[in-house]
Short mmCIF file of C-alpha atoms in Angstrom, two decimals:
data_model
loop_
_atom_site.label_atom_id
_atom_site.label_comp_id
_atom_site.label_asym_id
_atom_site.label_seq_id
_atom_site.Cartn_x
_atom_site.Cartn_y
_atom_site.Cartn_z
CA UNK R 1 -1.05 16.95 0.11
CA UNK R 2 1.06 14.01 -1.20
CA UNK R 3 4.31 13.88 0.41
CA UNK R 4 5.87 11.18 -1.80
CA UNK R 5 5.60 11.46 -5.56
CA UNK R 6 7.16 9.06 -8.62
CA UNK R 7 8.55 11.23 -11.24
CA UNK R 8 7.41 9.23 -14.05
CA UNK R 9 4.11 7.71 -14.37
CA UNK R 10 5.11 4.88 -16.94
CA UNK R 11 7.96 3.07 -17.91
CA UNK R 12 9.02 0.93 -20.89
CA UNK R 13 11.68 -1.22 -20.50
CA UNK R 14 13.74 -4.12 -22.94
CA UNK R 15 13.71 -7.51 -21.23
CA UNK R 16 17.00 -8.05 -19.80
CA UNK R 17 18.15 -4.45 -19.42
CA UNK R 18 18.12 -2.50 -16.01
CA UNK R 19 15.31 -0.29 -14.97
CA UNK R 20 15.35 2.80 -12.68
CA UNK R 21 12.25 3.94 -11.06
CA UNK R 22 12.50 7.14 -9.35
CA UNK R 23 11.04 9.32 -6.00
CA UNK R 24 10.34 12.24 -4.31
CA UNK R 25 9.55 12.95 -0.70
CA UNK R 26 8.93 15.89 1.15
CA UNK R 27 9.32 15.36 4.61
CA UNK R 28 12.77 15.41 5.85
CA UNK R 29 12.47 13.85 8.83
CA UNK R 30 11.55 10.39 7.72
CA UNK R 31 13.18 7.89 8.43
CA UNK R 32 12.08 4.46 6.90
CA UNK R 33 11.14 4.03 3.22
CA UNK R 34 9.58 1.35 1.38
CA UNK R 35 9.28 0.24 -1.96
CA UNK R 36 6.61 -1.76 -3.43
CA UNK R 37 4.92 -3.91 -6.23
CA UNK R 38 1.52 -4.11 -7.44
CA UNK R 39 0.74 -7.12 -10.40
CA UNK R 40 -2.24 -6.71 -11.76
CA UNK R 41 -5.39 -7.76 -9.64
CA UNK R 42 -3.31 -8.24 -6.43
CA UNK R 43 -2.66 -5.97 -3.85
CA UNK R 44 0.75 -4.16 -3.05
CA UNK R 45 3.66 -6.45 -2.43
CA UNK R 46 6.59 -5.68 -0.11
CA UNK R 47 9.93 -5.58 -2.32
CA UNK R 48 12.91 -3.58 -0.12
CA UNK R 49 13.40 -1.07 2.15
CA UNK R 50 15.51 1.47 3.38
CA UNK R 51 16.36 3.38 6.89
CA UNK R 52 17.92 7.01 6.55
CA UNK R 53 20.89 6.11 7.72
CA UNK R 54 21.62 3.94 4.46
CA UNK R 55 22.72 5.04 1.35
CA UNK R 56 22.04 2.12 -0.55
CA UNK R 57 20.63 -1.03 0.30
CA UNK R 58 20.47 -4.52 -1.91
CA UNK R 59 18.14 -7.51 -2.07
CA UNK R 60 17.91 -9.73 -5.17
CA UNK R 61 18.21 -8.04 -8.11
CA UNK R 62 16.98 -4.49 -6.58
CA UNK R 63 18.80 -1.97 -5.07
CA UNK R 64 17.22 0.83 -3.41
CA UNK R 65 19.63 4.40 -3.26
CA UNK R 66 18.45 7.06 -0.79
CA UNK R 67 20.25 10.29 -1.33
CA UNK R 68 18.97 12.81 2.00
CA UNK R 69 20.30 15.73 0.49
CA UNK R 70 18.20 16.09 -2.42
CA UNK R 71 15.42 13.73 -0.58
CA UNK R 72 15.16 11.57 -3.61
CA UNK R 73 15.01 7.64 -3.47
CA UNK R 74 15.53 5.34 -6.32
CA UNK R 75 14.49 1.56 -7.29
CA UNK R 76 16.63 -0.10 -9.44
CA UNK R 77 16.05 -3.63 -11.10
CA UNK R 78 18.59 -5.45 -12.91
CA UNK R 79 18.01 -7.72 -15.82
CA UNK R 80 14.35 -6.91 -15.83
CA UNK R 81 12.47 -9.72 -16.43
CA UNK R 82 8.53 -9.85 -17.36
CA UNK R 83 7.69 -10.63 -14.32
CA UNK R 84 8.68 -7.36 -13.13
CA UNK R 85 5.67 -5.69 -15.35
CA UNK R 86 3.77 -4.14 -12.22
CA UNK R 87 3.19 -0.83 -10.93
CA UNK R 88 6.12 0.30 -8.36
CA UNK R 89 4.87 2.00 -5.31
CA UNK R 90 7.74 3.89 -3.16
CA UNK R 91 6.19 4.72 0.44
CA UNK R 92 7.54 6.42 3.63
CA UNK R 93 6.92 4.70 6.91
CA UNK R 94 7.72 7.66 9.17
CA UNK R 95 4.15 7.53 11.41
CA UNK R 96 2.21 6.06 8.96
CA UNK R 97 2.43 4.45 5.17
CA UNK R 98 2.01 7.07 2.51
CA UNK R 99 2.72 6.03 -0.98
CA UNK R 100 2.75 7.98 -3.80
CA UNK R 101 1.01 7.76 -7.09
CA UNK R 102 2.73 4.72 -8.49
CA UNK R 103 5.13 4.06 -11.93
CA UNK R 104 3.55 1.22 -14.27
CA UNK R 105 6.69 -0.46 -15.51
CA UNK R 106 6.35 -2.39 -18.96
CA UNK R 107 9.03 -5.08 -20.00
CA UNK R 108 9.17 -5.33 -23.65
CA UNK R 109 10.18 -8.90 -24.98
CA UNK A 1 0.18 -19.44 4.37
CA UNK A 2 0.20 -16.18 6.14
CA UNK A 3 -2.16 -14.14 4.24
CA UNK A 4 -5.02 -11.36 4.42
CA UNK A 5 -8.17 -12.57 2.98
CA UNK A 6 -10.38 -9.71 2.14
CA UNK A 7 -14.37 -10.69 0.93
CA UNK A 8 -15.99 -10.05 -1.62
CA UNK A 9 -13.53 -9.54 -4.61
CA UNK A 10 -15.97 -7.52 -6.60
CA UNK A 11 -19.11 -5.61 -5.02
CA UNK A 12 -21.41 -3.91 -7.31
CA UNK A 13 -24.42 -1.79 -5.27
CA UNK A 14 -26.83 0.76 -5.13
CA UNK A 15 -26.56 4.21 -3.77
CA UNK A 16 -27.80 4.25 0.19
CA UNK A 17 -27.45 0.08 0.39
CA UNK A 18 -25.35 -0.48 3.34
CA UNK A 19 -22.40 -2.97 2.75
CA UNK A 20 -19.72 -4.82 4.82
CA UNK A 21 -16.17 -5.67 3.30
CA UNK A 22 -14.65 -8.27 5.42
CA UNK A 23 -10.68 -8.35 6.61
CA UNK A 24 -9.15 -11.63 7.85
CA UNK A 25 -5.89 -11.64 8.95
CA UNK A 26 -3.67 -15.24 10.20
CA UNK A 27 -0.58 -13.71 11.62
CA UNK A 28 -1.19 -12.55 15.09
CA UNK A 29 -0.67 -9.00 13.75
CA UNK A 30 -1.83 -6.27 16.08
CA UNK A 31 -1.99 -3.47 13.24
CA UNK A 32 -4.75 -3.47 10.36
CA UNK A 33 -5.59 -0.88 8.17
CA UNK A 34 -7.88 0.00 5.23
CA UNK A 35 -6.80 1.68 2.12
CA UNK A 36 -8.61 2.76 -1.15
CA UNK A 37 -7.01 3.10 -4.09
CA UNK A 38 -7.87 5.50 -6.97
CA UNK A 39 -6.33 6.04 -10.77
CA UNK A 40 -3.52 9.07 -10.12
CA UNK A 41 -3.61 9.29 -6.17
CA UNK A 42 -1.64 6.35 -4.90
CA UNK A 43 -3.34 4.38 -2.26
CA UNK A 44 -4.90 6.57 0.82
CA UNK A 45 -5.56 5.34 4.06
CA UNK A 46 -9.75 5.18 5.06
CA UNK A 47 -8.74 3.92 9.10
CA UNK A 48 -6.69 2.03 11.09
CA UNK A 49 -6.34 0.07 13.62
CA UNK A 50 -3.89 -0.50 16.47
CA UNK A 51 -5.26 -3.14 18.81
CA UNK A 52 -8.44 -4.74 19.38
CA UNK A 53 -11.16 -1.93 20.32
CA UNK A 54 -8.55 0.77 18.75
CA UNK A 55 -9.22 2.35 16.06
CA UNK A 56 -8.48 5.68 14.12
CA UNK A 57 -9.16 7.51 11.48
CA UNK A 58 -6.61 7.94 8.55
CA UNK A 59 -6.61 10.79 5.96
CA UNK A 60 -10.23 10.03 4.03
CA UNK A 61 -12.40 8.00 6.87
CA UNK A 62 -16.13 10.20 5.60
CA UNK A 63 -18.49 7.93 4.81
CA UNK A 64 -16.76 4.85 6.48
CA UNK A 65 -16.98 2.81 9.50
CA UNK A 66 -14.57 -0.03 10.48
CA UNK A 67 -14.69 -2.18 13.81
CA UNK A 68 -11.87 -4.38 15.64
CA UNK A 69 -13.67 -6.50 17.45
CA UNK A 70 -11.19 -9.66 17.60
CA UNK A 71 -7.64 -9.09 16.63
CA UNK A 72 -7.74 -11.05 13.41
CA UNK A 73 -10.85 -9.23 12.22
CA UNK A 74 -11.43 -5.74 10.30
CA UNK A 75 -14.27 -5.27 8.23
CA UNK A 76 -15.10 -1.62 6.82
CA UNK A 77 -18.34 -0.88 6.57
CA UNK A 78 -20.06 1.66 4.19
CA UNK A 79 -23.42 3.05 5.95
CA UNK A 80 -25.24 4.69 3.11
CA UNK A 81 -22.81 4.48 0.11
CA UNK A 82 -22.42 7.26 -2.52
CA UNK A 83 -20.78 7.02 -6.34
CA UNK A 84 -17.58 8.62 -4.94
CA UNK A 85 -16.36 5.70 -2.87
CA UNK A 86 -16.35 3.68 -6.01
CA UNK A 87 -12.75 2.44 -6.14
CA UNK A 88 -10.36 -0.01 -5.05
CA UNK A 89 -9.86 -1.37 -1.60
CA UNK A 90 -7.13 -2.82 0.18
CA UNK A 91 -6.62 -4.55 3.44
CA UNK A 92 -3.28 -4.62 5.30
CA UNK A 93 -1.80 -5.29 8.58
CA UNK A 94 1.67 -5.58 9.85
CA UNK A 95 3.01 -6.64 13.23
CA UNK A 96 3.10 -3.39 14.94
CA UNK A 97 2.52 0.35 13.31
CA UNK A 98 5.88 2.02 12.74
CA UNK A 99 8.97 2.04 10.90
CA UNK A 100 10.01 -1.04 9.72
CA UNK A 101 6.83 -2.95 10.38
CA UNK A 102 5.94 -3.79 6.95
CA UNK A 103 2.42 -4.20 5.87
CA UNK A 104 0.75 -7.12 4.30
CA UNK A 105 -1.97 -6.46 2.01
CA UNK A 106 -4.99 -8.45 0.84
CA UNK A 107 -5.84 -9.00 -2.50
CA UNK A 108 -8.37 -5.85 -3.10
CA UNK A 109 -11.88 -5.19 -3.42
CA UNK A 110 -13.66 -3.78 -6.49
CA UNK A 111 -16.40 -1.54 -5.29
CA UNK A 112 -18.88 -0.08 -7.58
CA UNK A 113 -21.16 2.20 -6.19
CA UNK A 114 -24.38 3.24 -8.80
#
């Protein structure tokens, strides 16, 4: 079965405010988790990831939070943009890539 | 530009027809794997590949074939192909297979199967 699951299947968002995609994962021994983004017509795009060690991790605008106890990961975007209309993927990388079903995120002008 | 360059784009075919979908990679990577994509179920992995003349299968190989012949090379093939592997499919590789290795993927292939 699927060992990594988005809670929410869409997501509407207001230009400029902050978006939170969420994620579940089964398996408590992984160790590595990534998070990506798929535009429309192009294939899955590498945007941050995350070792368990981390609680938190930040690249440009996104911040990925891992909390181990609950085995829940979150993506969050700030200032969302429309260029961040895509579906999110969050994957574990623990002996090989398993992503989940996906969250389409919508930016509303 | 690195990049994976996966041929054709869009594939329409009959039932039984046998079909190749190419996979090009220009960045030395020695993993490559094959993924199909359907609405609901995320992206699954079809095979894999960890070296030249290695390859595996992932969690839904039936009805596929892939070969690594040369490193930068990983076409999945389709021997007799039924309605059900209509879908989506993506080509990735990454450096090596593990944690932290992350995988680039091609732009997709639109496979209609009738």
């Amino acid at each position: 079965g699927e060992s990594v699951g988005l809670h929410l299947p869409t997501l509407s968002v207001q230009e400029g405010d902050n978006s939170i995609i969420n994620c579940a994962y089964s398996n408590s021994a992984s160790d590595y988790f990534i998070w990506y983004k798929q535009e429309s017509g192009k294939g899955p795009q590498f945007i941050i990831d995350i070792r368990s060690n981390m609680d938190k991790r930040q690249g440009q605008r996104v911040t990925v939070l891992l909390n181990k106890t609950v085995k829940h990961l979150s993506l969050q975007i700030a200032a969302t943009q429309p260029g961040d209309s895509a579906v999110y993927f969050c994957a574990e990388n623990d002996y090989k890539l398993s992503f989940g079903a996906g969250t389409t995120v919508t930016v509303r002008a | 530009e690195a990049q994976v360059t996966q041929n054709p784009r869009y594939l329409i075919t009959v039932t039984g027809k046998k079909l190749t979908v190419t996979c090009s990679q220009n960045m030395n990577h020695e993993y490559m794997s094959w993924y199909r994509q359907d609405p609901g179920l995320g992206l699954r992995q079809i095979y894999y590949s960890m070296n030249v003349e290695v390859t595996d299968k992932g969690d839904v190989p039936e009805g596929y074939k892939v070969s690594r012949k040369e490193k930068r090379n990983f076409p999945l093939i389709l021997e007799s192909p039924s309605p059900n592997q209509t879908s989506l499919y993506f080509c990735a590789s990454s450096l090596n297979r593990g944690a932290g290795d992350i995988q680039y993927f091609g732009a997709g292939t639109r496979l209609s199967v009738l």
